[in-house]
CSV table of C-alpha atoms in Angstrom, one decimal:
chain,number,residue,atom,x,y,z
A,1347,UNK,CA,101.6,81.4,79.4
A,1348,UNK,CA,102.4,83.4,82.6
A,1349,UNK,CA,103.5,81.5,85.6
A,1350,UNK,CA,100.9,80.8,88.3
A,1351,UNK,CA,101.2,82.5,91.7
A,1352,UNK,CA,99.0,81.9,94.7
A,1353,UNK,CA,97.9,84.9,96.7
A,1354,UNK,CA,97.6,83.4,100.2
A,1355,UNK,CA,96.7,86.4,102.4
A,1356,UNK,CA,93.8,88.8,102.0
A,1357,UNK,CA,95.1,91.8,100.0
A,1358,UNK,CA,93.1,94.7,98.4
A,1359,UNK,CA,92.9,93.9,94.7
A,1360,UNK,CA,94.5,97.3,93.9
A,1361,UNK,CA,97.8,96.1,95.4
A,1362,UNK,CA,98.0,93.1,93.1
A,1363,UNK,CA,97.3,94.9,89.8
A,1364,UNK,CA,101.0,95.4,88.8
A,1365,UNK,CA,101.9,91.9,89.9
A,1366,UNK,CA,98.9,90.5,88.0
A,1367,UNK,CA,100.2,92.1,84.8
A,1368,UNK,CA,103.2,89.7,84.9
A,1369,UNK,CA,101.8,86.5,86.6
A,1370,UNK,CA,98.6,84.5,86.7
A,1371,UNK,CA,97.2,85.1,90.2
A,1372,UNK,CA,95.1,82.6,92.1
A,1373,UNK,CA,93.6,84.6,94.9
A,1374,UNK,CA,92.6,82.6,98.0
A,1375,UNK,CA,91.5,85.9,99.6
A,1376,UNK,CA,92.8,84.9,103.0
A,1377,UNK,CA,91.0,81.5,103.1
A,1378,UNK,CA,92.8,78.1,103.2
A,1379,UNK,CA,93.8,77.5,99.6
A,1380,UNK,CA,92.2,74.0,99.6
A,1381,UNK,CA,88.8,75.6,100.3
A,1382,UNK,CA,89.0,77.9,97.2
A,1383,UNK,CA,90.9,75.8,94.6
A,1384,UNK,CA,91.0,72.2,93.7
A,1385,UNK,CA,93.9,69.9,94.5
A,1386,UNK,CA,94.6,69.8,90.7
A,1387,UNK,CA,94.8,73.6,90.5
A,1388,UNK,CA,97.1,73.8,93.5
A,1389,UNK,CA,99.3,71.0,92.4
A,1390,UNK,CA,101.2,73.1,89.9
A,1391,UNK,CA,101.6,76.3,92.0
A,1392,UNK,CA,105.3,76.9,92.6
A,1393,UNK,CA,105.2,80.3,94.3
A,1394,UNK,CA,102.9,82.2,96.6
A,1395,UNK,CA,102.6,85.7,97.9
A,1396,UNK,CA,101.8,86.3,101.6
A,1397,UNK,CA,101.6,89.0,104.2
A,1398,UNK,CA,104.5,88.5,106.6
A,1399,UNK,CA,102.3,88.4,109.7
A,1400,UNK,CA,99.8,85.9,108.3
A,1401,UNK,CA,100.2,82.4,109.8
A,1402,UNK,CA,101.7,80.1,107.2
A,1403,UNK,CA,102.5,76.7,108.9
A,1404,UNK,CA,104.0,73.6,107.3
A,1405,UNK,CA,100.6,71.9,106.9
A,1406,UNK,CA,99.5,74.7,104.5
A,1407,UNK,CA,102.7,74.3,102.5
A,1408,UNK,CA,101.9,70.6,102.2
A,1409,UNK,CA,98.7,71.4,100.3
A,1410,UNK,CA,101.0,72.9,97.6
A,1411,UNK,CA,103.2,69.9,96.5
A,1412,UNK,CA,105.1,71.9,93.9
A,1413,UNK,CA,105.7,75.0,96.1
A,1414,UNK,CA,109.3,76.3,96.0
A,1415,UNK,CA,109.0,80.0,96.9
A,1416,UNK,CA,107.1,82.0,99.5
A,1417,UNK,CA,107.3,85.7,98.8
A,1418,UNK,CA,106.3,88.1,101.6
A,1419,UNK,CA,104.7,91.4,100.6
A,1420,UNK,CA,106.5,93.7,103.1
A,1421,UNK,CA,109.4,93.5,105.4
A,1422,UNK,CA,108.0,91.1,108.0
A,1423,UNK,CA,108.0,87.3,107.7
A,1424,UNK,CA,107.2,86.3,111.3
A,1425,UNK,CA,104.0,84.4,110.2
A,1426,UNK,CA,106.0,82.0,108.0
A,1427,UNK,CA,107.2,78.8,109.6
A,1428,UNK,CA,110.8,79.2,108.4
A,1429,UNK,CA,111.9,75.8,109.8
A,1430,UNK,CA,109.1,74.1,107.9
A,1431,UNK,CA,110.0,76.0,104.7
A,1432,UNK,CA,113.7,74.9,105.1
A,1433,UNK,CA,112.7,71.3,105.6
A,1434,UNK,CA,110.7,71.4,102.4
A,1435,UNK,CA,113.4,73.3,100.5
A,1436,UNK,CA,111.2,76.3,100.0
A,1437,UNK,CA,112.9,79.7,99.5
A,1438,UNK,CA,111.4,82.6,101.4
A,1439,UNK,CA,111.8,86.2,100.3
A,1440,UNK,CA,110.6,89.6,101.6
A,1441,UNK,CA,110.8,93.3,100.8
A,1442,UNK,CA,113.5,94.6,103.1
A,1443,UNK,CA,113.4,98.3,103.9
A,1444,UNK,CA,110.7,99.0,101.3
A,1445,UNK,CA,108.4,100.6,103.8
A,1446,UNK,CA,110.9,101.8,106.4
A,1447,UNK,CA,110.5,105.5,105.7
A,1448,UNK,CA,106.7,105.3,105.9
A,1449,UNK,CA,106.7,103.2,109.1
A,1450,UNK,CA,109.3,105.6,110.7
A,1451,UNK,CA,107.1,108.6,109.8
A,1452,UNK,CA,104.1,107.0,111.5
A,1453,UNK,CA,106.2,106.3,114.6
A,1454,UNK,CA,107.0,110.0,114.8
A,1455,UNK,CA,103.3,110.8,114.2
A,1456,UNK,CA,102.1,108.5,117.0
A,1457,UNK,CA,104.8,110.0,119.3
A,1458,UNK,CA,103.6,113.5,118.7
A,1459,UNK,CA,100.0,112.6,118.8
A,1460,UNK,CA,100.4,110.8,122.2
A,1461,UNK,CA,102.7,113.2,123.9
A,1462,UNK,CA,100.8,116.3,122.8
A,1463,UNK,CA,97.4,114.7,123.3
A,1464,UNK,CA,96.2,115.5,119.8
A,1465,UNK,CA,93.2,113.2,119.9
A,1466,UNK,CA,91.7,114.7,123.1
A,1467,UNK,CA,92.6,118.2,121.8
A,1468,UNK,CA,90.7,117.5,118.6
A,1469,UNK,CA,87.7,116.3,120.5
A,1470,UNK,CA,87.9,119.2,122.9
A,1471,UNK,CA,87.5,121.6,119.9
A,1472,UNK,CA,84.8,119.6,118.1
A,1473,UNK,CA,82.5,119.0,121.0
A,1474,UNK,CA,82.4,122.7,122.0
A,1475,UNK,CA,84.4,122.3,125.2
A,1476,UNK,CA,87.0,124.8,124.2
A,1477,UNK,CA,84.3,127.4,123.3
A,1478,UNK,CA,82.6,126.7,126.7
A,1479,UNK,CA,85.9,127.1,128.6
A,1480,UNK,CA,85.5,123.7,130.1
A,1481,UNK,CA,88.5,122.4,132.1
A,1482,UNK,CA,90.3,119.4,130.7
A,1483,UNK,CA,92.9,117.5,132.8
A,1484,UNK,CA,94.1,115.7,129.6
A,1485,UNK,CA,95.1,119.1,128.1
A,1486,UNK,CA,97.3,120.2,131.0
A,1487,UNK,CA,100.8,121.4,130.0
A,1488,UNK,CA,103.2,118.4,129.4
A,1489,UNK,CA,106.9,118.2,128.7
A,1490,UNK,CA,108.0,119.1,125.1
A,1491,UNK,CA,110.5,117.3,122.9
A,1492,UNK,CA,113.7,119.2,123.6
A,1493,UNK,CA,115.7,117.0,126.0
A,1494,UNK,CA,113.2,114.1,125.8
A,1495,UNK,CA,114.9,110.7,125.8
A,1496,UNK,CA,113.9,108.4,123.0
A,1497,UNK,CA,114.7,104.7,123.5
A,1498,UNK,CA,114.6,102.6,120.3
A,1499,UNK,CA,114.2,98.8,120.7
A,1500,UNK,CA,115.5,97.3,117.5
A,1501,UNK,CA,118.0,99.3,115.3
A,1502,UNK,CA,117.3,97.9,111.9
A,1503,UNK,CA,116.5,100.2,109.0
A,1504,UNK,CA,113.2,101.3,110.5
A,1505,UNK,CA,114.9,102.0,113.9
A,1506,UNK,CA,117.6,104.0,112.2
A,1507,UNK,CA,115.1,106.1,110.3
A,1508,UNK,CA,113.1,106.7,113.5
A,1509,UNK,CA,116.3,107.8,115.3
A,1510,UNK,CA,117.2,110.2,112.5
A,1511,UNK,CA,113.7,111.8,112.5
A,1512,UNK,CA,113.4,112.1,116.3
A,1513,UNK,CA,116.9,113.6,116.6
A,1514,UNK,CA,115.6,116.5,114.6
A,1515,UNK,CA,113.2,117.3,117.5
A,1516,UNK,CA,116.2,118.0,119.8
A,1517,UNK,CA,115.8,114.7,121.6
A,1518,UNK,CA,118.4,112.3,123.0
A,1519,UNK,CA,118.5,109.0,121.3
A,1520,UNK,CA,119.4,105.6,122.9
A,1521,UNK,CA,118.9,102.1,121.6
A,1522,UNK,CA,119.0,98.4,122.5
A,1523,UNK,CA,119.6,95.8,119.8
A,1524,UNK,CA,121.1,92.4,119.5
A,1525,UNK,CA,124.1,94.1,117.8
A,1526,UNK,CA,125.9,97.3,118.8
A,1527,UNK,CA,126.4,99.5,115.7
A,1528,UNK,CA,128.7,102.3,114.9
A,1529,UNK,CA,126.1,105.0,115.3
A,1530,UNK,CA,126.0,108.4,117.1
A,1531,UNK,CA,123.5,107.1,119.6
A,1532,UNK,CA,123.9,105.7,123.1
A,1533,UNK,CA,123.8,101.9,123.2
A,1534,UNK,CA,122.3,100.0,126.1
A,1535,UNK,CA,123.1,96.5,127.1
A,1536,UNK,CA,119.5,95.4,127.8
A,1537,UNK,CA,115.9,96.4,127.3
A,1538,UNK,CA,115.6,96.9,131.0
A,1539,UNK,CA,118.4,99.5,131.1
A,1540,UNK,CA,117.0,101.3,128.0
A,1541,UNK,CA,113.5,101.5,129.6
A,1542,UNK,CA,114.9,102.9,132.8
A,1543,UNK,CA,116.6,105.7,130.8
A,1544,UNK,CA,114.1,106.7,128.2
A,1545,UNK,CA,110.8,108.7,128.2
A,1546,UNK,CA,109.5,107.2,125.0
A,1547,UNK,CA,110.1,103.5,124.2
A,1548,UNK,CA,109.9,103.0,120.4
A,1549,UNK,CA,109.3,99.3,119.5
A,1550,UNK,CA,110.9,98.6,116.1
A,1551,UNK,CA,112.1,95.0,116.7
A,1552,UNK,CA,111.2,91.9,114.6
A,1553,UNK,CA,108.6,89.6,116.1
A,1554,UNK,CA,109.8,86.2,117.1
A,1555,UNK,CA,109.4,83.7,119.9
A,1556,UNK,CA,112.2,85.5,121.8
A,1557,UNK,CA,110.4,88.9,121.6
A,1558,UNK,CA,106.8,87.8,122.5
A,1559,UNK,CA,105.5,89.9,125.4
A,1560,UNK,CA,109.0,91.1,126.1
A,1561,UNK,CA,107.6,94.5,126.8
A,1562,UNK,CA,106.1,93.3,130.1
A,1563,UNK,CA,104.7,94.9,133.2
A,1564,UNK,CA,108.2,95.2,134.6
A,1565,UNK,CA,109.5,97.0,131.5
A,1566,UNK,CA,106.5,99.4,131.7
A,1567,UNK,CA,107.1,100.1,135.4
A,1568,UNK,CA,110.8,100.9,134.6
A,1569,UNK,CA,109.6,103.4,131.9
A,1570,UNK,CA,107.8,105.4,134.6
A,1571,UNK,CA,104.9,107.8,135.0
A,1572,UNK,CA,106.1,110.2,132.3
A,1573,UNK,CA,106.8,107.4,129.8
A,1574,UNK,CA,105.2,106.5,126.6
A,1575,UNK,CA,105.2,103.3,124.5
A,1576,UNK,CA,105.1,103.5,120.7
A,1577,UNK,CA,104.7,100.3,118.7
A,1578,UNK,CA,105.0,100.1,114.9
A,1579,UNK,CA,106.5,96.6,114.9
A,1580,UNK,CA,104.2,93.7,115.8
A,1581,UNK,CA,101.5,93.5,118.5
A,1582,UNK,CA,103.0,90.3,120.0
A,1583,UNK,CA,106.0,92.2,121.4
A,1584,UNK,CA,103.9,93.9,124.0
A,1585,UNK,CA,101.9,92.2,126.8
A,1586,UNK,CA,98.7,94.0,126.0
A,1587,UNK,CA,97.0,93.2,129.3
A,1588,UNK,CA,100.0,94.6,131.2
A,1589,UNK,CA,99.9,97.7,128.9
A,1590,UNK,CA,96.2,98.3,129.6
A,1591,UNK,CA,96.8,98.0,133.3
A,1592,UNK,CA,99.8,100.3,133.2
A,1593,UNK,CA,97.8,103.0,131.4
A,1594,UNK,CA,94.7,102.6,133.6
A,1595,UNK,CA,96.8,102.9,136.8
A,1596,UNK,CA,99.0,105.7,135.6
A,1597,UNK,CA,102.1,103.6,135.7
A,1598,UNK,CA,103.0,105.2,132.3
A,1599,UNK,CA,101.6,108.3,130.7
A,1600,UNK,CA,100.4,107.1,127.3
A,1601,UNK,CA,100.9,105.0,124.2
A,1602,UNK,CA,100.7,105.0,120.4
A,1603,UNK,CA,99.9,101.7,118.7
A,1604,UNK,CA,99.7,100.8,115.1
A,1605,UNK,CA,99.8,97.0,115.6
A,1606,UNK,CA,98.0,94.6,117.8
A,1607,UNK,CA,98.4,90.9,118.8
A,1608,UNK,CA,95.0,89.9,117.4
A,1609,UNK,CA,94.3,92.1,114.4
A,1610,UNK,CA,91.9,93.6,113.5
A,1611,UNK,CA,90.6,93.4,117.1
A,1612,UNK,CA,92.5,95.6,119.5
A,1613,UNK,CA,91.7,94.9,123.2
A,1614,UNK,CA,88.7,96.9,124.3
A,1615,UNK,CA,90.5,98.0,127.4
A,1616,UNK,CA,93.0,99.8,125.2
A,1617,UNK,CA,90.4,101.3,122.9
A,1618,UNK,CA,88.5,102.8,125.8
A,1619,UNK,CA,91.5,104.8,127.1
A,1620,UNK,CA,91.8,108.5,126.3
A,1621,UNK,CA,95.6,108.5,126.6
A,1622,UNK,CA,96.1,105.9,123.8
A,1623,UNK,CA,96.4,106.7,120.0
A,1624,UNK,CA,95.3,103.8,117.8
A,1625,UNK,CA,95.8,103.3,114.1
A,1626,UNK,CA,94.9,100.2,112.0
A,1627,UNK,CA,98.3,98.9,111.0
A,1628,UNK,CA,98.9,101.6,108.4
A,1629,UNK,CA,102.7,102.1,109.0
A,1630,UNK,CA,103.6,101.0,105.5
A,1631,UNK,CA,100.4,102.1,103.9
A,1632,UNK,CA,101.6,104.8,101.5
A,1633,UNK,CA,101.7,104.8,97.7
A,1634,UNK,CA,105.5,105.0,97.6
A,1635,UNK,CA,105.8,102.1,100.1
A,1636,UNK,CA,103.4,99.9,98.2
A,1637,UNK,CA,105.2,100.6,94.9
A,1638,UNK,CA,108.6,99.7,96.6
A,1639,UNK,CA,107.1,96.5,98.1
A,1640,UNK,CA,105.6,95.5,94.8
A,1641,UNK,CA,109.0,96.1,93.1
A,1642,UNK,CA,110.5,93.6,95.6
A,1643,UNK,CA,107.8,91.0,95.1
A,1644,UNK,CA,108.1,91.2,91.3
A,1645,UNK,CA,111.9,91.1,91.5
A,1646,UNK,CA,111.7,88.0,93.7
A,1647,UNK,CA,109.2,86.2,91.5
A,1648,UNK,CA,111.0,87.0,88.3
A,1649,UNK,CA,114.3,85.8,89.7
A,1650,UNK,CA,112.7,82.6,91.0
A,1651,UNK,CA,110.9,81.7,87.7
A,1652,UNK,CA,114.1,82.5,85.8
A,1653,UNK,CA,115.9,79.9,88.0
A,1654,UNK,CA,118.0,82.4,89.9
A,1655,UNK,CA,118.3,83.0,93.6
A,1656,UNK,CA,115.7,85.3,95.1
A,1657,UNK,CA,116.5,89.0,94.7
A,1658,UNK,CA,115.6,89.6,98.4
A,1659,UNK,CA,115.9,86.4,100.4
A,1660,UNK,CA,115.2,86.0,104.1
A,1661,UNK,CA,118.4,84.7,105.6
């Protein structure tokens, strides 16, 4: 008999097909497991799959008395209470770097869309304004990429791939990270210093209590009137109210956002602004990324059920 695995978060069924070929999946479809399955059914579940951003506190772990492994589908694991997992001797795994290329690609896409005003330009053509020769302040000439200063906050695998891609546009690259790496990019000692220097602030840092709302009104003011914010990490890193105010008051020039603090409900103040590009958390949503993430999930589960350490543990 295949081993039982609980699907804790809401996933499209198509993403679970390969995993379901190897394991018996109990799909809670994003609901508390106890509302979907009986205590008897949950009592033998030893492993679960979750989306890293989904809240998974200790009280949920306690509804699964045999739980020994939490496997995150994707790179993130910020929703998992790691302290609670450690206390309960539950191993936590993820899919490190599996979607890094796709997320970096979207970061570049958002940067180009925001700085070149692609969304207003598309609308200008579609609504007949171009044919009617109507003036459009949003389509005035803006600085191009050569010489633009790209500041990357977080230099993990995604941050490095963003840097590599943006360097091809003849930009200058700088970064701030907890660790200074041997990289051909300028290192800054603080986020404040990076924000003072750059024109585009790329957020690629892991979400944690330490990074919540760290991109504040002060950071945005330092970025300046020609500055842009691009976020493909987690929505909690930005103070969204401060960002909306900065965009409304021309403190910064624009933003590109793939993630939001309360998904799937971006603040209406941001959605109403023409100088913001919004996407629905699709950074890692490519076929190759999903295949790579599924490979990691399967490898973690197979290692766990074979009595081996997880193939990709969260350390």
